Amino acid sequence: MADRLLSGKHILLGVTGGIAAYKAADLCSKLTQAGAQVDVIMTEAATRFVGSLTFSALSGRSVRVDMWTEPGGQPIPHVQMAAAADLVIVAPLSANTLAKLAVGLADNLLTATLLATAAPWVVAPAMESHMWSNPATQAHAATLRGRGVVQVGPGVGRLASGAQGVGRMAEPVEILAAARQRLAQQGPLANHRVLVTAGGTQEPLDPVRFITNASSGKMGVALAEAARDLGAVAMLVHAPLAIALPFGVEHAAVRTALEMRDAVLTRLPATDILIAAAAVADFRPAAAAGQKIKKTPGHEELVLRLVRTPDILVDVAAQRAGSGWPKVVIGFAAETENLLANAAAKLAAKQLDMIVANDVTEPGSGFGADDNRVTLLYRDGRQEALPLLPKEEVAWRILNAARELI
Ligand code: CTP
């Protein structure tokens, strides 16, 4: 599936001298696979660590190192590449190049190109701990941040010297997430806060047992990522998830329906769009046993007494009636029969702007699957049936619907 954010974007990837240059190859590969056109400029020092052929093979484009020997005979490449770039990433960023960038030197192709571009920068410094903590380096990094440059890392870990310390380059996935966030900053949901709930709540029976459901959280995570890629500040309130948390998304972990309700309600005043994708338990054990429930000889049955949990969306509607926030509320309807009628009833009962109806019995769709077939039902009676699509694509469509509603 084409990556909506990165596809067709011109990314200028600057690679400077450091052992972490090998990780930049992975970053180059990830960007290219996402559909970006990656122009790599290496410093001379970078080529001592990784050959330029690695980057040209991964990006499918020629890699430039030297200001003066231009393979295609193109004049002044630094001006052209600078103008074409939608985003600059420098990874790894050495202490030396960091200093040059802070001062504004243009003594090689990379520094000259960066001085000439109007594109935003994401930098991933990597160096020995002492070089990083040196006041000169710290001052240069602060200068770049002061100009709006996004700095990712450096992290703490094993360094090239074998020592442990701060100075390790951020992981390619983190750099990629920062790049996405920076690219999205001019997106249509910039300056909007989107709160997504995800996962299946767990209602404890005793310290080691609980009642839950088959939700994996994939749909909710895809929604938070789509919100982030459209420029929103995305917040994920999640019950335990079967998948990793996304980068560039704020998150709060909860376990039970009651905890989820509290986490959602306290955040509503700052929320423009709420999307409730969580599978929230409707009933919880009336009392969780303090100790593990034991088998008792002679008792062949165990009767559980369950009580209703609050309906989070009903509480949201009550709060919204007074405050006007969130501006848009979208729910999900997980159904096994009478899909559209049940979903329409929930839309009305929970006073939603839109509900996403999904038949959770369809093979390859819904709970735990990578794809989903949903119908969007709007408050005004409009209905839009979508085909079976990857959850990322479904998320994108839902966010775009939310955008129109707001
Ligand atoms: N929901 C909620 N609080 C609950 C239960 C559900 O906020 N206690 C939300 C879900 O996050 C979802 C929507 O309400 O967005 C519908 O959830 P669903 O489980 O399909 O329906 P229920 O309202 O629980 O109704 P039923 O179980 O009777 O189908």
CSV table of C-alpha atoms and ligand atoms in Angstrom, one decimal:
chain,number,residue,atom,x,y,z
A,1,MET,CA,0.0,0.0,0.0
A,2,ALA,CA,1.3,3.4,-0.9
A,3,ASP,CA,2.5,5.5,2.0
A,4,ARG,CA,0.2,8.5,1.9
A,5,LEU,CA,2.7,10.8,3.6
A,6,LEU,CA,6.1,9.8,2.2
A,7,SER,CA,5.1,8.7,-1.3
A,8,GLY,CA,6.6,11.0,-3.9
A,9,LYS,CA,8.3,13.2,-1.4
A,10,HIS,CA,11.9,14.4,-2.0
A,11,ILE,CA,14.0,13.5,1.0
A,12,LEU,CA,17.6,14.7,1.1
A,13,LEU,CA,19.5,12.3,3.3
A,14,GLY,CA,22.8,13.6,4.6
A,15,VAL,CA,25.2,11.0,5.9
A,16,THR,CA,28.3,12.2,7.8
A,17,GLY,CA,31.3,10.3,9.3
A,18,GLY,CA,30.5,7.9,12.1
A,19,ILE,CA,30.0,4.2,12.6
A,20,ALA,CA,26.2,4.8,12.8
A,21,ALA,CA,26.4,5.5,9.0
A,22,TYR,CA,25.6,1.8,8.5
A,23,LYS,CA,22.2,2.4,10.2
A,24,ALA,CA,21.5,5.3,7.8
A,25,ALA,CA,21.5,2.6,5.1
A,26,ASP,CA,18.5,1.0,6.8
A,27,LEU,CA,16.8,4.5,7.0
A,28,CYS,CA,17.5,5.0,3.3
A,29,SER,CA,15.9,1.7,2.6
A,30,LYS,CA,12.8,2.4,4.7
A,31,LEU,CA,12.3,5.8,3.1
A,32,THR,CA,12.6,4.4,-0.4
A,33,GLN,CA,10.2,1.5,0.4
A,34,ALA,CA,7.7,4.1,1.6
A,35,GLY,CA,7.8,5.7,-1.9
A,36,ALA,CA,10.1,8.7,-1.2
A,37,GLN,CA,12.7,9.8,-3.6
A,38,VAL,CA,15.8,9.8,-1.5
A,39,ASP,CA,18.8,11.9,-2.6
A,40,VAL,CA,21.8,10.9,-0.6
A,41,ILE,CA,24.8,13.2,0.0
A,42,MET,CA,27.7,11.7,2.0
A,43,THR,CA,30.6,13.5,3.4
A,44,GLU,CA,34.0,12.2,2.5
A,45,ALA,CA,34.3,10.9,6.1
A,46,ALA,CA,31.1,9.0,5.8
A,47,THR,CA,32.4,7.0,2.8
A,48,ARG,CA,35.2,5.7,5.0
A,49,PHE,CA,32.5,3.9,7.0
A,50,VAL,CA,30.0,2.8,4.3
A,51,GLY,CA,30.4,2.8,0.5
A,52,SER,CA,28.3,5.1,-1.6
A,53,LEU,CA,27.3,2.1,-3.6
A,54,THR,CA,25.2,0.9,-0.7
A,55,PHE,CA,23.1,4.0,-0.7
A,56,SER,CA,22.8,4.2,-4.5
A,57,ALA,CA,21.6,0.6,-4.6
A,58,LEU,CA,19.1,1.2,-1.8
A,59,SER,CA,17.8,4.6,-3.1
A,60,GLY,CA,18.0,3.7,-6.8
A,61,ARG,CA,19.6,7.1,-7.3
A,62,SER,CA,23.1,8.4,-7.7
A,63,VAL,CA,24.8,9.4,-4.5
A,64,ARG,CA,26.8,12.5,-4.3
A,65,VAL,CA,29.9,13.2,-2.3
A,66,ASP,CA,32.0,15.7,-4.1
A,67,MET,CA,31.1,19.3,-4.9
A,68,TRP,CA,33.3,19.3,-8.0
A,69,THR,CA,33.0,16.0,-9.8
A,70,GLU,CA,29.4,15.7,-10.9
A,71,PRO,CA,28.6,12.4,-12.6
A,72,GLY,CA,25.6,13.5,-14.7
A,73,GLY,CA,27.3,16.8,-15.7
A,74,GLN,CA,24.6,18.7,-14.0
A,75,PRO,CA,25.6,22.2,-13.0
A,76,ILE,CA,25.5,23.3,-9.3
A,77,PRO,CA,23.8,20.2,-7.9
A,78,HIS,CA,23.6,21.7,-4.4
A,79,VAL,CA,21.2,24.4,-5.6
A,80,GLN,CA,19.0,21.9,-7.4
A,81,MET,CA,18.9,19.4,-4.6
A,82,ALA,CA,18.3,22.1,-2.1
A,83,ALA,CA,15.3,23.4,-4.1
A,84,ALA,CA,13.8,20.0,-4.7
A,85,ALA,CA,13.9,18.8,-1.1
A,86,ASP,CA,10.7,18.5,0.9
A,87,LEU,CA,12.7,17.5,4.0
A,88,VAL,CA,16.3,17.1,5.0
A,89,ILE,CA,17.5,14.3,7.3
A,90,VAL,CA,21.1,14.2,8.5
A,91,ALA,CA,21.8,10.9,10.1
A,92,PRO,CA,24.3,10.4,11.6
A,93,LEU,CA,25.2,14.0,12.3
A,94,SER,CA,28.8,14.2,13.5
A,95,ALA,CA,30.1,16.8,15.9
A,96,ASN,CA,32.1,18.3,13.1
A,97,THR,CA,29.2,18.7,10.7
A,98,LEU,CA,26.9,19.9,13.5
A,99,ALA,CA,29.4,22.7,14.3
A,100,LYS,CA,29.6,23.6,10.6
A,101,LEU,CA,25.8,23.8,10.3
A,102,ALA,CA,25.5,25.9,13.4
A,103,VAL,CA,27.9,28.4,12.1
A,104,GLY,CA,26.7,28.2,8.5
A,105,LEU,CA,29.8,26.9,6.8
A,106,ALA,CA,29.5,25.5,3.2
A,107,ASP,CA,32.8,23.8,2.7
A,108,ASN,CA,31.5,20.5,1.2
A,109,LEU,CA,28.5,19.4,-0.9
A,110,LEU,CA,26.4,18.5,2.1
A,111,THR,CA,26.9,21.7,4.1
A,112,ALA,CA,26.5,23.8,1.0
A,113,THR,CA,23.3,22.1,0.0
A,114,LEU,CA,21.9,22.5,3.6
A,115,LEU,CA,22.8,26.1,3.6
A,116,ALA,CA,20.9,26.6,0.4
A,117,THR,CA,17.7,24.7,1.2
A,118,ALA,CA,14.4,26.1,2.7
A,119,ALA,CA,13.2,22.6,3.6
A,120,PRO,CA,12.9,21.6,7.2
A,121,TRP,CA,15.6,19.5,8.9
A,122,VAL,CA,15.6,16.5,11.1
A,123,VAL,CA,19.0,15.6,12.5
A,124,ALA,CA,20.2,12.5,14.4
A,125,PRO,CA,23.5,13.3,16.2
A,126,ALA,CA,25.9,10.5,16.9
A,127,MET,CA,29.2,10.8,18.6
A,128,GLU,CA,31.3,9.9,21.6
A,129,SER,CA,29.8,10.9,24.9
A,130,HIS,CA,32.5,13.5,25.7
A,131,MET,CA,32.1,15.1,22.3
A,132,TRP,CA,28.4,15.3,22.8
A,133,SER,CA,28.5,16.7,26.3
A,134,ASN,CA,31.2,19.2,25.3
A,135,PRO,CA,29.8,22.7,25.8
A,136,ALA,CA,30.7,23.7,22.2
A,137,THR,CA,28.6,20.7,20.8
A,138,GLN,CA,25.8,21.4,23.2
A,139,ALA,CA,25.7,25.1,22.1
A,140,HIS,CA,25.7,24.1,18.5
A,141,ALA,CA,22.8,21.7,19.0
A,142,ALA,CA,20.9,24.3,20.9
A,143,THR,CA,21.5,26.7,18.0
A,144,LEU,CA,20.0,24.3,15.5
A,145,ARG,CA,17.0,23.5,17.8
A,146,GLY,CA,16.5,27.3,18.2
A,147,ARG,CA,16.1,27.5,14.4
A,148,GLY,CA,13.4,24.9,14.4
A,149,VAL,CA,15.5,21.9,13.5
A,150,VAL,CA,14.1,18.7,14.9
A,151,GLN,CA,16.7,16.7,16.9
A,152,VAL,CA,16.2,13.0,17.4
A,153,GLY,CA,18.4,11.4,20.1
A,154,PRO,CA,21.2,10.8,20.7
A,155,GLY,CA,20.3,7.9,23.0
A,156,VAL,CA,22.2,6.1,25.7
A,157,GLY,CA,23.9,2.8,24.9
A,158,ARG,CA,27.0,1.1,23.6
A,159,LEU,CA,29.2,3.4,21.7
A,160,ALA,CA,31.8,2.7,19.0
A,161,SER,CA,34.5,2.9,21.6
A,162,GLY,CA,32.9,0.0,23.6
A,163,ALA,CA,31.9,2.4,26.4
A,164,GLN,CA,28.3,2.9,27.5
A,165,GLY,CA,27.1,6.5,27.4
A,166,VAL,CA,25.0,9.1,25.6
A,167,GLY,CA,25.8,9.6,22.0
A,168,ARG,CA,24.3,6.7,20.2
A,169,MET,CA,22.3,7.5,17.1
A,170,ALA,CA,18.6,7.2,17.4
A,171,GLU,CA,17.1,4.0,15.7
A,172,PRO,CA,16.0,4.4,12.1
A,173,VAL,CA,12.4,3.8,13.1
A,174,GLU,CA,12.6,6.8,15.5
A,175,ILE,CA,14.2,9.0,12.9
A,176,LEU,CA,11.6,7.9,10.4
A,177,ALA,CA,8.8,8.8,12.9
A,178,ALA,CA,10.3,12.2,13.5
A,179,ALA,CA,10.6,12.8,9.8
A,180,ARG,CA,7.0,11.9,9.4
A,181,GLN,CA,5.9,14.2,12.2
A,182,ARG,CA,7.9,17.1,10.7
A,183,LEU,CA,6.5,16.5,7.2
A,184,ALA,CA,3.0,16.3,8.6
A,185,GLN,CA,3.3,19.6,10.4
A,186,GLN,CA,1.7,21.5,7.5
A,187,GLY,CA,-1.0,18.7,7.2
A,188,PRO,CA,-4.8,19.4,7.2
A,189,LEU,CA,-5.1,18.4,10.9
A,190,ALA,CA,-2.3,20.6,12.1
A,191,ASN,CA,-3.2,22.3,15.4
A,192,HIS,CA,-5.9,19.7,16.1
A,193,ARG,CA,-5.8,17.2,18.9
A,194,VAL,CA,-7.1,13.7,18.1
A,195,LEU,CA,-7.8,11.2,20.9
A,196,VAL,CA,-8.1,7.6,19.9
A,197,THR,CA,-9.1,4.7,22.2
A,198,ALA,CA,-7.8,1.2,21.3
A,199,GLY,CA,-7.5,-2.3,22.5
A,200,GLY,CA,-9.8,-4.6,24.5
A,201,THR,CA,-10.2,-3.7,28.2
A,202,GLN,CA,-9.4,-6.3,30.9
A,203,GLU,CA,-11.8,-6.8,33.8
A,204,PRO,CA,-10.1,-8.7,36.6
A,205,LEU,CA,-11.6,-11.7,38.3
A,206,ASP,CA,-8.7,-12.2,40.7
A,207,PRO,CA,-5.0,-11.2,40.6
A,208,VAL,CA,-4.2,-13.5,37.7
A,209,ARG,CA,-7.5,-13.8,35.7
A,210,PHE,CA,-9.6,-11.4,33.7
A,211,ILE,CA,-12.4,-11.1,31.2
A,212,THR,CA,-11.4,-9.6,27.9
A,213,ASN,CA,-12.2,-9.8,24.2
A,214,ALA,CA,-10.5,-10.5,20.9
A,215,SER,CA,-9.5,-6.9,20.1
A,216,SER,CA,-5.8,-6.5,19.0
A,217,GLY,CA,-5.8,-2.7,19.0
A,218,LYS,CA,-4.6,-2.7,15.3
A,219,MET,CA,-7.4,-0.4,14.1
A,220,GLY,CA,-6.9,2.1,16.9
A,221,VAL,CA,-3.1,2.2,16.4
A,222,ALA,CA,-3.7,2.7,12.6
A,223,LEU,CA,-6.1,5.6,13.5
A,224,ALA,CA,-3.5,7.3,15.8
A,225,GLU,CA,-0.8,7.0,13.1
A,226,ALA,CA,-3.1,8.4,10.4
A,227,ALA,CA,-4.0,11.3,12.7
A,228,ARG,CA,-0.3,11.9,13.3
A,229,ASP,CA,0.5,11.8,9.6
A,230,LEU,CA,-2.2,14.4,8.9
A,231,GLY,CA,-0.5,16.7,11.3
A,232,ALA,CA,-2.6,16.3,14.4
A,233,VAL,CA,-1.3,15.9,18.0
A,234,ALA,CA,-2.4,12.3,18.4
A,235,MET,CA,-3.2,10.7,21.7
A,236,LEU,CA,-3.8,7.0,22.2
A,237,VAL,CA,-5.6,5.9,25.4
A,238,HIS,CA,-5.2,2.1,25.2
A,239,ALA,CA,-6.0,-1.1,26.9
A,240,PRO,CA,-3.3,-3.8,26.6
A,241,LEU,CA,-2.4,-4.1,22.9
A,242,ALA,CA,-1.2,-7.1,20.8
A,243,ILE,CA,1.0,-4.8,18.7
A,244,ALA,CA,3.7,-2.1,19.3
A,245,LEU,CA,2.8,1.4,20.2
A,246,PRO,CA,3.4,3.9,17.4
A,247,PHE,CA,6.1,6.5,17.4
A,248,GLY,CA,5.2,10.2,17.5
A,249,VAL,CA,1.9,9.5,19.3
A,250,GLU,CA,1.3,10.4,23.0
A,251,HIS,CA,-0.2,7.5,24.9
A,252,ALA,CA,-1.7,6.5,28.2
A,253,ALA,CA,-2.1,2.9,29.2
A,254,VAL,CA,-5.2,1.7,31.0
A,255,ARG,CA,-6.6,-1.7,31.8
A,256,THR,CA,-10.3,-1.6,32.7
A,257,ALA,CA,-13.3,0.1,31.3
A,258,LEU,CA,-13.5,2.3,34.4
A,259,GLU,CA,-9.9,3.4,33.9
A,260,MET,CA,-10.4,4.0,30.3
A,261,ARG,CA,-13.5,6.2,31.0
A,262,ASP,CA,-11.5,8.3,33.5
A,263,ALA,CA,-8.5,8.6,31.1
A,264,VAL,CA,-10.8,9.8,28.3
A,265,LEU,CA,-13.0,12.1,30.2
A,266,THR,CA,-10.1,14.1,31.8
A,267,ARG,CA,-8.7,14.7,28.3
A,268,LEU,CA,-11.8,15.8,26.6
A,269,PRO,CA,-11.4,19.6,27.1
A,270,ALA,CA,-8.4,19.6,24.9
A,271,THR,CA,-9.7,17.1,22.3
A,272,ASP,CA,-11.0,18.2,18.9
A,273,ILE,CA,-11.8,14.7,17.6
A,274,LEU,CA,-12.5,11.6,19.6
A,275,ILE,CA,-12.4,8.2,17.9
A,276,ALA,CA,-13.5,5.4,20.1
A,277,ALA,CA,-12.1,2.2,18.5
A,278,ALA,CA,-11.6,0.4,21.8
A,279,ALA,CA,-13.6,-2.7,22.5
A,280,VAL,CA,-14.8,-1.8,26.0
A,281,ALA,CA,-16.2,-4.4,28.3
A,282,ASP,CA,-19.9,-3.9,28.9
A,283,PHE,CA,-19.8,-6.0,32.1
A,284,ARG,CA,-17.1,-6.5,34.8
A,285,PRO,CA,-17.0,-8.9,37.7
A,286,ALA,CA,-18.9,-7.3,40.6
A,287,ALA,CA,-15.9,-7.8,42.8
A,288,ALA,CA,-12.4,-9.0,41.9
A,289,ALA,CA,-11.2,-11.6,44.4
A,290,GLY,CA,-8.2,-10.4,46.4
A,291,GLN,CA,-6.5,-13.8,46.1
A,292,LYS,CA,-6.4,-16.4,43.3
A,293,ILE,CA,-9.8,-18.2,43.2
A,294,LYS,CA,-9.3,-21.8,44.3
A,295,LYS,CA,-11.2,-24.9,43.4
A,296,THR,CA,-13.3,-26.0,46.3
A,297,PRO,CA,-13.9,-29.7,46.7
A,298,GLY,CA,-17.5,-30.6,46.1
A,299,HIS,CA,-18.2,-27.3,44.2
A,300,GLU,CA,-18.5,-28.2,40.5
A,301,GLU,CA,-19.8,-24.7,39.5
A,302,LEU,CA,-18.5,-21.2,39.9
A,303,VAL,CA,-21.1,-18.5,39.3
A,304,LEU,CA,-19.7,-15.1,38.4
A,305,ARG,CA,-21.8,-12.0,39.1
A,306,LEU,CA,-21.2,-9.3,36.6
A,307,VAL,CA,-22.2,-5.7,36.7
A,308,ARG,CA,-22.5,-3.1,34.0
A,309,THR,CA,-19.6,-0.8,33.2
A,310,PRO,CA,-20.3,2.8,32.3
A,311,ASP,CA,-20.7,3.5,28.6
A,312,ILE,CA,-17.8,5.8,27.9
A,313,LEU,CA,-19.4,7.4,24.8
A,314,VAL,CA,-22.6,8.1,26.7
A,315,ASP,CA,-20.6,9.9,29.4
A,316,VAL,CA,-18.7,11.8,26.6
A,317,ALA,CA,-22.0,12.9,25.1
A,318,ALA,CA,-23.2,14.3,28.5
A,319,GLN,CA,-19.9,16.2,29.0
A,320,ARG,CA,-20.0,17.5,25.4
A,321,ALA,CA,-23.5,18.8,25.8
A,322,GLY,CA,-22.1,21.2,28.4
A,323,SER,CA,-18.7,22.1,27.0
A,324,GLY,CA,-19.0,21.6,23.2
A,325,TRP,CA,-15.9,19.4,23.3
A,326,PRO,CA,-14.9,17.3,21.5
A,327,LYS,CA,-16.1,18.9,18.3
A,328,VAL,CA,-16.4,15.5,16.5
A,329,VAL,CA,-17.1,12.1,18.1
A,330,ILE,CA,-16.8,8.9,16.1
A,331,GLY,CA,-17.6,5.5,17.5
A,332,PHE,CA,-17.3,1.9,16.3
A,333,ALA,CA,-20.0,-0.7,16.1
A,334,ALA,CA,-18.7,-4.3,16.3
A,335,GLU,CA,-21.6,-6.5,15.2
A,336,THR,CA,-22.3,-10.1,14.4
A,337,GLU,CA,-25.8,-9.5,13.0
A,338,ASN,CA,-28.1,-6.7,11.7
A,339,LEU,CA,-24.9,-4.6,11.1
A,340,LEU,CA,-26.4,-1.4,9.8
A,341,ALA,CA,-29.5,-1.3,11.9
A,342,ASN,CA,-27.6,-1.9,15.1
A,343,ALA,CA,-24.9,0.6,14.1
A,344,ALA,CA,-27.5,3.2,13.3
A,345,ALA,CA,-29.1,2.6,16.7
A,346,LYS,CA,-25.8,3.1,18.5
A,347,LEU,CA,-25.1,6.3,16.5
A,348,ALA,CA,-28.3,7.8,17.8
A,349,ALA,CA,-28.1,6.5,21.4
A,350,LYS,CA,-24.5,7.6,21.9
A,351,GLN,CA,-25.1,11.0,20.0
A,352,LEU,CA,-22.2,10.4,17.6
A,353,ASP,CA,-21.3,12.3,14.5
A,354,MET,CA,-20.3,9.1,12.7
A,355,ILE,CA,-20.1,5.4,13.5
A,356,VAL,CA,-17.9,2.9,11.8
A,357,ALA,CA,-19.8,-0.3,11.5
A,358,ASN,CA,-17.9,-3.6,11.1
A,359,ASP,CA,-19.1,-7.1,10.9
A,360,VAL,CA,-16.7,-8.9,13.2
A,361,THR,CA,-17.8,-12.3,11.8
A,362,GLU,CA,-16.4,-11.7,8.3
A,363,PRO,CA,-13.3,-13.8,7.8
A,364,GLY,CA,-10.1,-11.7,7.3
A,365,SER,CA,-11.8,-8.6,8.6
A,366,GLY,CA,-12.3,-7.1,12.1
A,367,PHE,CA,-10.8,-8.3,15.3
A,368,GLY,CA,-7.1,-9.2,15.1
A,369,ALA,CA,-7.1,-9.1,11.2
A,370,ASP,CA,-4.9,-6.7,9.2
A,371,ASP,CA,-7.8,-5.7,7.0
A,372,ASN,CA,-11.3,-4.4,7.7
A,373,ARG,CA,-14.5,-4.0,5.8
A,374,VAL,CA,-16.5,-1.2,7.2
A,375,THR,CA,-19.5,1.1,6.5
A,376,LEU,CA,-19.4,4.7,7.6
A,377,LEU,CA,-22.8,5.9,8.9
A,378,TYR,CA,-23.2,9.7,9.4
A,379,ARG,CA,-25.6,11.5,11.7
A,380,ASP,CA,-27.4,13.0,8.7
A,381,GLY,CA,-28.3,9.5,7.4
A,382,ARG,CA,-25.5,9.3,4.8
A,383,GLN,CA,-23.9,5.9,4.5
A,384,GLU,CA,-20.6,4.9,2.8
A,385,ALA,CA,-19.8,1.2,2.4
A,386,LEU,CA,-16.0,0.7,1.9
A,387,PRO,CA,-14.5,-2.4,0.4
A,388,LEU,CA,-12.2,-4.7,2.3
A,389,LEU,CA,-9.1,-2.6,2.9
A,390,PRO,CA,-5.9,-2.6,5.0
A,391,LYS,CA,-6.6,-1.1,8.4
A,392,GLU,CA,-4.2,1.7,7.6
A,393,GLU,CA,-6.3,2.7,4.6
A,394,VAL,CA,-9.5,2.4,6.6
A,395,ALA,CA,-7.9,4.7,9.2
A,396,TRP,CA,-7.0,7.2,6.5
A,397,ARG,CA,-10.6,7.3,5.2
A,398,ILE,CA,-12.0,7.7,8.7
A,399,LEU,CA,-9.6,10.6,9.5
A,400,ASN,CA,-10.5,12.3,6.3
A,401,ALA,CA,-14.2,11.9,7.1
A,402,ALA,CA,-13.5,13.4,10.5
A,403,ARG,CA,-11.6,16.3,8.8
A,404,GLU,CA,-14.7,17.1,6.8
A,405,LEU,CA,-16.9,16.9,9.9
A,406,ILE,CA,-14.8,19.4,11.8
B,1,CTP,N1,-18.2,1.8,24.1
B,1,CTP,C1,-18.0,2.7,25.2
B,1,CTP,N2,-18.2,2.2,26.4
B,1,CTP,C2,-18.7,1.0,26.6
B,1,CTP,C3,-18.9,0.1,25.6
B,1,CTP,C4,-18.6,0.6,24.3
B,1,CTP,O1,-17.6,3.8,25.0
B,1,CTP,N3,-18.9,0.6,27.9
B,1,CTP,C5,-17.9,2.4,22.7
B,1,CTP,C6,-17.0,1.6,21.9
B,1,CTP,O2,-15.6,2.1,22.0
B,1,CTP,C7,-17.5,1.8,20.5
B,1,CTP,C8,-19.0,1.9,20.7
B,1,CTP,O3,-19.2,2.3,22.1
B,1,CTP,O4,-17.0,2.9,19.9
B,1,CTP,C9,-19.8,0.7,20.4
B,1,CTP,O5,-19.2,-0.4,21.1
B,1,CTP,P1,-19.9,-1.9,20.8
B,1,CTP,O6,-19.1,-2.8,21.7
B,1,CTP,O7,-20.1,-2.1,19.4
B,1,CTP,O8,-21.3,-1.7,21.4
B,1,CTP,P2,-22.0,-1.5,22.8
B,1,CTP,O9,-22.4,-0.1,23.0
B,1,CTP,O10,-21.1,-2.2,23.8
B,1,CTP,O11,-23.3,-2.4,22.6
B,1,CTP,P3,-23.6,-4.0,22.5
B,1,CTP,O12,-22.5,-4.6,23.2
B,1,CTP,O13,-24.9,-4.1,23.1
B,1,CTP,O14,-23.5,-4.3,21.0
